[in-house]
Amino acid sequence: LEVRRQAVLTFEAVLKSTDLVNKAENSKLMETVVVQTLYQELEPNQNFIRIMDAGALKIRIDNHLPLRRAAFDTLATIIRVCPYRLNMDEFYQWTMQGLLDPEEDIVTRTWDMYFQITQNPSLRSSLRNLGSGKARKPITDSKGKSVQAMHKILLTFIKKKMITLKQVSSRETESASECTKKALMTVFTMVEIPGMEEQAADFTTLVGRIKQTKGIAKEIVEANNALKAQR
């Protein structure tokens, strides 16, 4: 796993050499081998995850997390440096997995990546396909329920965060609040994209409901303020 992680990190560093990325002979390798390999690491690999029984506590040991994190970070770099190497529909189908990852770190990274796209004029319109899209395969949440359509993934995400935010203030609730704010900034921006309402009616309707949700009122205000400050 560590060798694979180092390989991914090395490739991310190489990506920042635009001349190398733009070479025609590297195009096919990038699209058919490298990107596809990164996609394979986005889903938690159960072969490297175990539950340690500590009496009353069950501790989840996720040895796949560092590699998964590196794969998401590298895809975020591709979005910044050479998004033209990606099939955006395929990209969304694979990366939606990150929105319901058991690790908050991955969830936040995924929303950060989508928010980057909302700020890129050449990519913004592709987000209509995210709003109306489905994950490559059903994603199973912590309760064993499977969801696949983006609006249902978003609903599951919001419900999960509301449960966490009701708990006594802690590092976990602070992290959940920041993650929720980033998600709200992203989806609030997405629904403003021309054609989103027509192409992704279920997603747009859900975002409208989310804007009125009292359980995340603080995060809604903060997200709106952050978006206003950027304009």
C-alpha positions as protocol buffer text, in pm:
chain_id: "A"
residue {
  index: 1
  type: LEU
  ca { x: 0 y: 0 z: 0 }
}
residue {
  index: 2
  type: GLU
  ca { x: 277 y: 245 z: 87 }
}
residue {
  index: 3
  type: VAL
  ca { x: 454 y: 179 z: -244 }
}
residue {
  index: 4
  type: ARG
  ca { x: 130 y: 248 z: -430 }
}
residue {
  index: 5
  type: ARG
  ca { x: 73 y: 565 z: -229 }
}
residue {
  index: 6
  type: GLN
  ca { x: 423 y: 692 z: -305 }
}
residue {
  index: 7
  type: ALA
  ca { x: 367 y: 619 z: -675 }
}
residue {
  index: 8
  type: VAL
  ca { x: 48 y: 827 z: -669 }
}
residue {
  index: 9
  type: LEU
  ca { x: 222 y: 1112 z: -486 }
}
residue {
  index: 10
  type: THR
  ca { x: 508 y: 1105 z: -735 }
}
residue {
  index: 11
  type: PHE
  ca { x: 266 y: 1125 z: -1024 }
}
residue {
  index: 12
  type: GLU
  ca { x: 91 y: 1420 z: -860 }
}
residue {
  index: 13
  type: ALA
  ca { x: 425 y: 1604 z: -843 }
}
residue {
  index: 14
  type: VAL
  ca { x: 496 y: 1521 z: -1209 }
}
residue {
  index: 15
  type: LEU
  ca { x: 153 y: 1657 z: -1304 }
}
residue {
  index: 16
  type: LYS
  ca { x: 266 y: 2004 z: -1213 }
}
residue {
  index: 17
  type: SER
  ca { x: 506 y: 1991 z: -1511 }
}
residue {
  index: 18
  type: THR
  ca { x: 257 y: 2115 z: -1771 }
}
residue {
  index: 19
  type: ASP
  ca { x: 495 y: 2048 z: -2061 }
}
residue {
  index: 20
  type: LEU
  ca { x: 506 y: 1681 z: -1973 }
}
residue {
  index: 21
  type: VAL
  ca { x: 128 y: 1660 z: -1936 }
}
residue {
  index: 22
  type: ASN
  ca { x: 71 y: 1825 z: -2273 }
}
residue {
  index: 23
  type: LYS
  ca { x: 292 y: 1587 z: -2468 }
}
residue {
  index: 24
  type: ALA
  ca { x: 75 y: 1399 z: -2717 }
}
residue {
  index: 25
  type: GLU
  ca { x: 243 y: 1065 z: -2646 }
}
residue {
  index: 26
  type: ASN
  ca { x: 136 y: 1090 z: -2282 }
}
residue {
  index: 27
  type: SER
  ca { x: -230 y: 1161 z: -2353 }
}
residue {
  index: 28
  type: LYS
  ca { x: -348 y: 804 z: -2403 }
}
residue {
  index: 29
  type: LEU
  ca { x: -145 y: 676 z: -2107 }
}
residue {
  index: 30
  type: MET
  ca { x: -294 y: 947 z: -1886 }
}
residue {
  index: 31
  type: GLU
  ca { x: -655 y: 883 z: -1984 }
}
residue {
  index: 32
  type: THR
  ca { x: -663 y: 506 z: -2013 }
}
residue {
  index: 33
  type: VAL
  ca { x: -413 y: 395 z: -1749 }
}
residue {
  index: 34
  type: VAL
  ca { x: -328 y: 659 z: -1489 }
}
residue {
  index: 35
  type: VAL
  ca { x: -674 y: 809 z: -1434 }
}
residue {
  index: 36
  type: GLN
  ca { x: -838 y: 466 z: -1435 }
}
residue {
  index: 37
  type: THR
  ca { x: -588 y: 344 z: -1175 }
}
residue {
  index: 38
  type: LEU
  ca { x: -671 y: 643 z: -953 }
}
residue {
  index: 39
  type: TYR
  ca { x: -1042 y: 570 z: -983 }
}
residue {
  index: 40
  type: GLN
  ca { x: -986 y: 217 z: -855 }
}
residue {
  index: 41
  type: GLU
  ca { x: -847 y: 356 z: -528 }
}
residue {
  index: 42
  type: LEU
  ca { x: -1143 y: 585 z: -446 }
}
residue {
  index: 43
  type: GLU
  ca { x: -1358 y: 321 z: -281 }
}
residue {
  index: 44
  type: PRO
  ca { x: -1253 y: 192 z: 62 }
}
residue {
  index: 45
  type: ASN
  ca { x: -1073 y: -138 z: 10 }
}
residue {
  index: 46
  type: GLN
  ca { x: -1212 y: -377 z: 268 }
}
residue {
  index: 47
  type: ASN
  ca { x: -905 y: -599 z: 234 }
}
residue {
  index: 48
  type: PHE
  ca { x: -708 y: -331 z: 419 }
}
residue {
  index: 49
  type: ILE
  ca { x: -970 y: -232 z: 677 }
}
residue {
  index: 50
  type: ARG
  ca { x: -1023 y: -411 z: 1005 }
}
residue {
  index: 51
  type: ILE
  ca { x: -1221 y: -361 z: 1324 }
}
residue {
  index: 52
  type: MET
  ca { x: -1024 y: -383 z: 1645 }
}
residue {
  index: 53
  type: ASP
  ca { x: -1225 y: -502 z: 1942 }
}
residue {
  index: 54
  type: ALA
  ca { x: -1129 y: -299 z: 2249 }
}
residue {
  index: 55
  type: GLY
  ca { x: -1398 y: -421 z: 2485 }
}
residue {
  index: 56
  type: ALA
  ca { x: -1679 y: -167 z: 2486 }
}
residue {
  index: 57
  type: LEU
  ca { x: -1519 y: 12 z: 2190 }
}
residue {
  index: 58
  type: LYS
  ca { x: -1493 y: -103 z: 1831 }
}
residue {
  index: 59
  type: ILE
  ca { x: -1208 y: 80 z: 1660 }
}
residue {
  index: 60
  type: ARG
  ca { x: -1195 y: 96 z: 1279 }
}
residue {
  index: 61
  type: ILE
  ca { x: -842 y: 65 z: 1142 }
}
residue {
  index: 62
  type: ASP
  ca { x: -835 y: 191 z: 783 }
}
residue {
  index: 63
  type: ASN
  ca { x: -496 y: 116 z: 631 }
}
residue {
  index: 64
  type: HIS
  ca { x: -629 y: 205 z: 287 }
}
residue {
  index: 65
  type: LEU
  ca { x: -700 y: 568 z: 388 }
}
residue {
  index: 66
  type: PRO
  ca { x: -356 y: 717 z: 301 }
}
residue {
  index: 67
  type: LEU
  ca { x: -372 y: 573 z: -52 }
}
residue {
  index: 68
  type: ARG
  ca { x: -735 y: 677 z: -95 }
}
residue {
  index: 69
  type: ARG
  ca { x: -650 y: 1028 z: 22 }
}
residue {
  index: 70
  type: ALA
  ca { x: -358 y: 1047 z: -224 }
}
residue {
  index: 71
  type: ALA
  ca { x: -584 y: 936 z: -511 }
}
residue {
  index: 72
  type: PHE
  ca { x: -841 y: 1207 z: -437 }
}
residue {
  index: 73
  type: ASP
  ca { x: -567 y: 1469 z: -403 }
}
residue {
  index: 74
  type: THR
  ca { x: -416 y: 1369 z: -736 }
}
residue {
  index: 75
  type: LEU
  ca { x: -753 y: 1393 z: -911 }
}
residue {
  index: 76
  type: ALA
  ca { x: -795 y: 1739 z: -757 }
}
residue {
  index: 77
  type: THR
  ca { x: -459 y: 1833 z: -907 }
}
residue {
  index: 78
  type: ILE
  ca { x: -570 y: 1703 z: -1247 }
}
residue {
  index: 79
  type: ILE
  ca { x: -879 y: 1924 z: -1220 }
}
residue {
  index: 80
  type: ARG
  ca { x: -654 y: 2224 z: -1158 }
}
residue {
  index: 81
  type: VAL
  ca { x: -381 y: 2146 z: -1409 }
}
residue {
  index: 82
  type: CYS
  ca { x: -527 y: 1947 z: -1699 }
}
residue {
  index: 83
  type: PRO
  ca { x: -903 y: 1880 z: -1668 }
}
residue {
  index: 84
  type: TYR
  ca { x: -916 y: 1826 z: -2045 }
}
residue {
  index: 85
  type: ARG
  ca { x: -763 y: 1482 z: -1975 }
}
residue {
  index: 86
  type: LEU
  ca { x: -1082 y: 1377 z: -1794 }
}
residue {
  index: 87
  type: ASN
  ca { x: -1417 y: 1251 z: -1913 }
}
residue {
  index: 88
  type: MET
  ca { x: -1619 y: 1458 z: -1665 }
}
residue {
  index: 89
  type: ASP
  ca { x: -1923 y: 1227 z: -1665 }
}
residue {
  index: 90
  type: GLU
  ca { x: -1698 y: 934 z: -1573 }
}
residue {
  index: 91
  type: PHE
  ca { x: -1514 y: 1151 z: -1320 }
}
residue {
  index: 92
  type: TYR
  ca { x: -1838 y: 1233 z: -1137 }
}
residue {
  index: 93
  type: GLN
  ca { x: -1959 y: 873 z: -1144 }
}
residue {
  index: 94
  type: TRP
  ca { x: -1644 y: 757 z: -967 }
}
residue {
  index: 95
  type: THR
  ca { x: -1583 y: 1047 z: -727 }
}
residue {
  index: 96
  type: MET
  ca { x: -1938 y: 1057 z: -583 }
}
residue {
  index: 97
  type: GLN
  ca { x: -1815 y: 765 z: -374 }
}
residue {
  index: 98
  type: GLY
  ca { x: -1619 y: 1016 z: -167 }
}
residue {
  index: 99
  type: LEU
  ca { x: -1929 y: 1202 z: -48 }
}
residue {
  index: 100
  type: LEU
  ca { x: -2030 y: 911 z: 175 }
}
residue {
  index: 101
  type: ASP
  ca { x: -1685 y: 782 z: 264 }
}
residue {
  index: 102
  type: PRO
  ca { x: -1660 y: 669 z: 629 }
}
residue {
  index: 103
  type: GLU
  ca { x: -1366 y: 909 z: 676 }
}
residue {
  index: 104
  type: GLU
  ca { x: -1456 y: 1279 z: 710 }
}
residue {
  index: 105
  type: ASP
  ca { x: -1120 y: 1367 z: 558 }
}
residue {
  index: 106
  type: ILE
  ca { x: -1220 y: 1210 z: 225 }
}
residue {
  index: 107
  type: VAL
  ca { x: -1569 y: 1362 z: 229 }
}
residue {
  index: 108
  type: THR
  ca { x: -1426 y: 1711 z: 276 }
}
residue {
  index: 109
  type: ARG
  ca { x: -1170 y: 1655 z: 0 }
}
residue {
  index: 110
  type: THR
  ca { x: -1448 y: 1552 z: -239 }
}
residue {
  index: 111
  type: TRP
  ca { x: -1656 y: 1863 z: -169 }
}
residue {
  index: 112
  type: ASP
  ca { x: -1343 y: 2078 z: -202 }
}
residue {
  index: 113
  type: MET
  ca { x: -1279 y: 1925 z: -543 }
}
residue {
  index: 114
  type: TYR
  ca { x: -1636 y: 1989 z: -659 }
}
residue {
  index: 115
  type: PHE
  ca { x: -1617 y: 2346 z: -530 }
}
residue {
  index: 116
  type: GLN
  ca { x: -1303 y: 2399 z: -739 }
}
residue {
  index: 117
  type: ILE
  ca { x: -1508 y: 2302 z: -1040 }
}
residue {
  index: 118
  type: THR
  ca { x: -1781 y: 2554 z: -958 }
}
residue {
  index: 119
  type: GLN
  ca { x: -1513 y: 2823 z: -976 }
}
residue {
  index: 120
  type: ASN
  ca { x: -1381 y: 2713 z: -1317 }
}
residue {
  index: 121
  type: PRO
  ca { x: -1583 y: 2878 z: -1599 }
}
residue {
  index: 122
  type: SER
  ca { x: -1481 y: 2610 z: -1850 }
}
residue {
  index: 123
  type: LEU
  ca { x: -1601 y: 2327 z: -1622 }
}
residue {
  index: 124
  type: ARG
  ca { x: -1904 y: 2474 z: -1444 }
}
residue {
  index: 125
  type: SER
  ca { x: -2158 y: 2352 z: -1700 }
}
residue {
  index: 126
  type: SER
  ca { x: -2040 y: 1992 z: -1651 }
}
residue {
  index: 127
  type: LEU
  ca { x: -2183 y: 2007 z: -1298 }
}
residue {
  index: 128
  type: ARG
  ca { x: -2532 y: 1970 z: -1446 }
}
residue {
  index: 129
  type: ASN
  ca { x: -2429 y: 1611 z: -1511 }
}
residue {
  index: 130
  type: LEU
  ca { x: -2329 y: 1575 z: -1146 }
}
residue {
  index: 131
  type: GLY
  ca { x: -2659 y: 1715 z: -1023 }
}
residue {
  index: 132
  type: SER
  ca { x: -2860 y: 1480 z: -1245 }
}
residue {
  index: 133
  type: GLY
  ca { x: -2615 y: 1191 z: -1231 }
}
residue {
  index: 134
  type: LYS
  ca { x: -2566 y: 864 z: -1052 }
}
residue {
  index: 135
  type: ALA
  ca { x: -2263 y: 705 z: -891 }
}
residue {
  index: 136
  type: ARG
  ca { x: -2094 y: 427 z: -1087 }
}
residue {
  index: 137
  type: LYS
  ca { x: -2258 y: 179 z: -851 }
}
residue {
  index: 138
  type: PRO
  ca { x: -2478 y: 203 z: -540 }
}
residue {
  index: 139
  type: ILE
  ca { x: -2299 y: 340 z: -233 }
}
residue {
  index: 140
  type: THR
  ca { x: -2378 y: 177 z: 100 }
}
residue {
  index: 141
  type: ASP
  ca { x: -2396 y: 411 z: 397 }
}
residue {
  index: 142
  type: SER
  ca { x: -2312 y: 329 z: 760 }
}
residue {
  index: 143
  type: LYS
  ca { x: -2664 y: 194 z: 817 }
}
residue {
  index: 144
  type: GLY
  ca { x: -2645 y: -44 z: 522 }
}
residue {
  index: 145
  type: LYS
  ca { x: -2875 y: 159 z: 299 }
}
residue {
  index: 146
  type: SER
  ca { x: -2769 y: 193 z: -64 }
}
residue {
  index: 147
  type: VAL
  ca { x: -2804 y: 512 z: -265 }
}
residue {
  index: 148
  type: GLN
  ca { x: -2688 y: 598 z: -616 }
}
residue {
  index: 149
  type: ALA
  ca { x: -2855 y: 914 z: -753 }
}
residue {
  index: 150
  type: MET
  ca { x: -2678 y: 1238 z: -661 }
}
residue {
  index: 151
  type: HIS
  ca { x: -2979 y: 1396 z: -491 }
}
residue {
  index: 152
  type: LYS
  ca { x: -3017 y: 1089 z: -268 }
}
residue {
  index: 153
  type: ILE
  ca { x: -2646 y: 1091 z: -189 }
}
residue {
  index: 154
  type: LEU
  ca { x: -2675 y: 1457 z: -91 }
}
residue {
  index: 155
  type: LEU
  ca { x: -2979 y: 1387 z: 127 }
}
residue {
  index: 156
  type: THR
  ca { x: -2796 y: 1101 z: 302 }
}
residue {
  index: 157
  type: PHE
  ca { x: -2495 y: 1326 z: 356 }
}
residue {
  index: 158
  type: ILE
  ca { x: -2705 y: 1606 z: 511 }
}
residue {
  index: 159
  type: LYS
  ca { x: -2893 y: 1367 z: 741 }
}
residue {
  index: 160
  type: LYS
  ca { x: -2565 y: 1212 z: 859 }
}
residue {
  index: 161
  type: LYS
  ca { x: -2411 y: 1552 z: 933 }
}
residue {
  index: 162
  type: MET
  ca { x: -2722 y: 1672 z: 1120 }
}
residue {
  index: 163
  type: ILE
  ca { x: -2692 y: 1375 z: 1356 }
}
residue {
  index: 164
  type: THR
  ca { x: -2327 y: 1460 z: 1426 }
}
residue {
  index: 165
  type: LEU
  ca { x: -2397 y: 1832 z: 1471 }
}
residue {
  index: 166
  type: LYS
  ca { x: -2655 y: 1757 z: 1742 }
}
residue {
  index: 167
  type: GLN
  ca { x: -2385 y: 1608 z: 1963 }
}
residue {
  index: 168
  type: VAL
  ca { x: -2192 y: 1794 z: 2234 }
}
residue {
  index: 169
  type: SER
  ca { x: -1939 y: 2030 z: 2079 }
}
residue {
  index: 170
  type: SER
  ca { x: -1615 y: 1850 z: 2001 }
}
residue {
  index: 171
  type: ARG
  ca { x: -1348 y: 1824 z: 1734 }
}
residue {
  index: 172
  type: GLU
  ca { x: -1580 y: 1586 z: 1549 }
}
residue {
  index: 173
  type: THR
  ca { x: -1870 y: 1833 z: 1544 }
}
residue {
  index: 174
  type: GLU
  ca { x: -1638 y: 2117 z: 1436 }
}
residue {
  index: 175
  type: SER
  ca { x: -1510 y: 1904 z: 1151 }
}
residue {
  index: 176
  type: ALA
  ca { x: -1865 y: 1809 z: 1050 }
}
residue {
  index: 177
  type: SER
  ca { x: -1967 y: 2176 z: 1055 }
}
residue {
  index: 178
  type: GLU
  ca { x: -1680 y: 2277 z: 825 }
}
residue {
  index: 179
  type: CYS
  ca { x: -1752 y: 1989 z: 590 }
}
residue {
  index: 180
  type: THR
  ca { x: -2121 y: 2079 z: 579 }
}
residue {
  index: 181
  type: LYS
  ca { x: -2040 y: 2443 z: 506 }
}
residue {
  index: 182
  type: LYS
  ca { x: -1818 y: 2345 z: 212 }
}
residue {
  index: 183
  type: ALA
  ca { x: -2091 y: 2115 z: 81 }
}
residue {
  index: 184
  type: LEU
  ca { x: -2351 y: 2393 z: 108 }
}
residue {
  index: 185
  type: MET
  ca { x: -2125 y: 2642 z: -70 }
}
residue {
  index: 186
  type: THR
  ca { x: -2087 y: 2390 z: -350 }
}
residue {
  index: 187
  type: VAL
  ca { x: -2452 y: 2296 z: -399 }
}
residue {
  index: 188
  type: PHE
  ca { x: -2575 y: 2655 z: -356 }
}
residue {
  index: 189
  type: THR
  ca { x: -2342 y: 2753 z: -640 }
}
residue {
  index: 190
  type: MET
  ca { x: -2442 y: 2453 z: -850 }
}
residue {
  index: 191
  type: VAL
  ca { x: -2813 y: 2541 z: -853 }
}
residue {
  index: 192
  type: GLU
  ca { x: -2726 y: 2881 z: -1003 }
}
residue {
  index: 193
  type: ILE
  ca { x: -2575 y: 2719 z: -1313 }
}
residue {
  index: 194
  type: PRO
  ca { x: -2798 y: 2783 z: -1619 }
}
residue {
  index: 195
  type: GLY
  ca { x: -2997 y: 2473 z: -1710 }
}
residue {
  index: 196
  type: MET
  ca { x: -2947 y: 2299 z: -1375 }
}
residue {
  index: 197
  type: GLU
  ca { x: -3314 y: 2321 z: -1276 }
}
residue {
  index: 198
  type: GLU
  ca { x: -3426 y: 2171 z: -1609 }
}
residue {
  index: 199
  type: GLN
  ca { x: -3166 y: 1893 z: -1614 }
}
residue {
  index: 200
  type: ALA
  ca { x: -3154 y: 1809 z: -1243 }
}
residue {
  index: 201
  type: ALA
  ca { x: -3498 y: 1888 z: -1102 }
}
residue {
  index: 202
  type: ASP
  ca { x: -3475 y: 1647 z: -805 }
}
residue {
  index: 203
  type: PHE
  ca { x: -3136 y: 1787 z: -705 }
}
residue {
  index: 204
  type: THR
  ca { x: -3250 y: 2149 z: -738 }
}
residue {
  index: 205
  type: THR
  ca { x: -3566 y: 2084 z: -536 }
}
residue {
  index: 206
  type: LEU
  ca { x: -3366 y: 1916 z: -260 }
}
residue {
  index: 207
  type: VAL
  ca { x: -3121 y: 2207 z: -238 }
}
residue {
  index: 208
  type: GLY
  ca { x: -3420 y: 2440 z: -200 }
}
residue {
  index: 209
  type: ARG
  ca { x: -3540 y: 2231 z: 94 }
}
residue {
  index: 210
  type: ILE
  ca { x: -3193 y: 2221 z: 246 }
}
residue {
  index: 211
  type: LYS
  ca { x: -3181 y: 2602 z: 247 }
}
residue {
  index: 212
  type: GLN
  ca { x: -3477 y: 2595 z: 489 }
}
residue {
  index: 213
  type: THR
  ca { x: -3339 y: 2326 z: 721 }
}
residue {
  index: 214
  type: LYS
  ca { x: -3320 y: 2455 z: 1079 }
}
residue {
  index: 215
  type: GLY
  ca { x: -3081 y: 2183 z: 1195 }
}
residue {
  index: 216
  type: ILE
  ca { x: -2799 y: 2332 z: 987 }
}
residue {
  index: 217
  type: ALA
  ca { x: -2904 y: 2699 z: 1009 }
}
residue {
  index: 218
  type: LYS
  ca { x: -2559 y: 2807 z: 1134 }
}
residue {
  index: 219
  type: GLU
  ca { x: -2381 y: 2634 z: 845 }
}
residue {
  index: 220
  type: ILE
  ca { x: -2628 y: 2779 z: 593 }
}
residue {
  index: 221
  type: VAL
  ca { x: -2558 y: 3135 z: 713 }
}
residue {
  index: 222
  type: GLU
  ca { x: -2183 y: 3076 z: 709 }
}
residue {
  index: 223
  type: ALA
  ca { x: -2193 y: 2923 z: 360 }
}
residue {
  index: 224
  type: ASN
  ca { x: -2395 y: 3214 z: 221 }
}
residue {
  index: 225
  type: ASN
  ca { x: -2162 y: 3467 z: 385 }
}
residue {
  index: 226
  type: ALA
  ca { x: -1855 y: 3291 z: 246 }
}
residue {
  index: 227
  type: LEU
  ca { x: -2004 y: 3293 z: -105 }
}
residue {
  index: 228
  type: LYS
  ca { x: -2092 y: 3664 z: -78 }
}
residue {
  index: 229
  type: ALA
  ca { x: -1736 y: 3742 z: 31 }
}
residue {
  index: 230
  type: GLN
  ca { x: -1600 y: 3571 z: -279 }
}
residue {
  index: 231
  type: ARG
  ca { x: -1816 y: 3769 z: -520 }
}
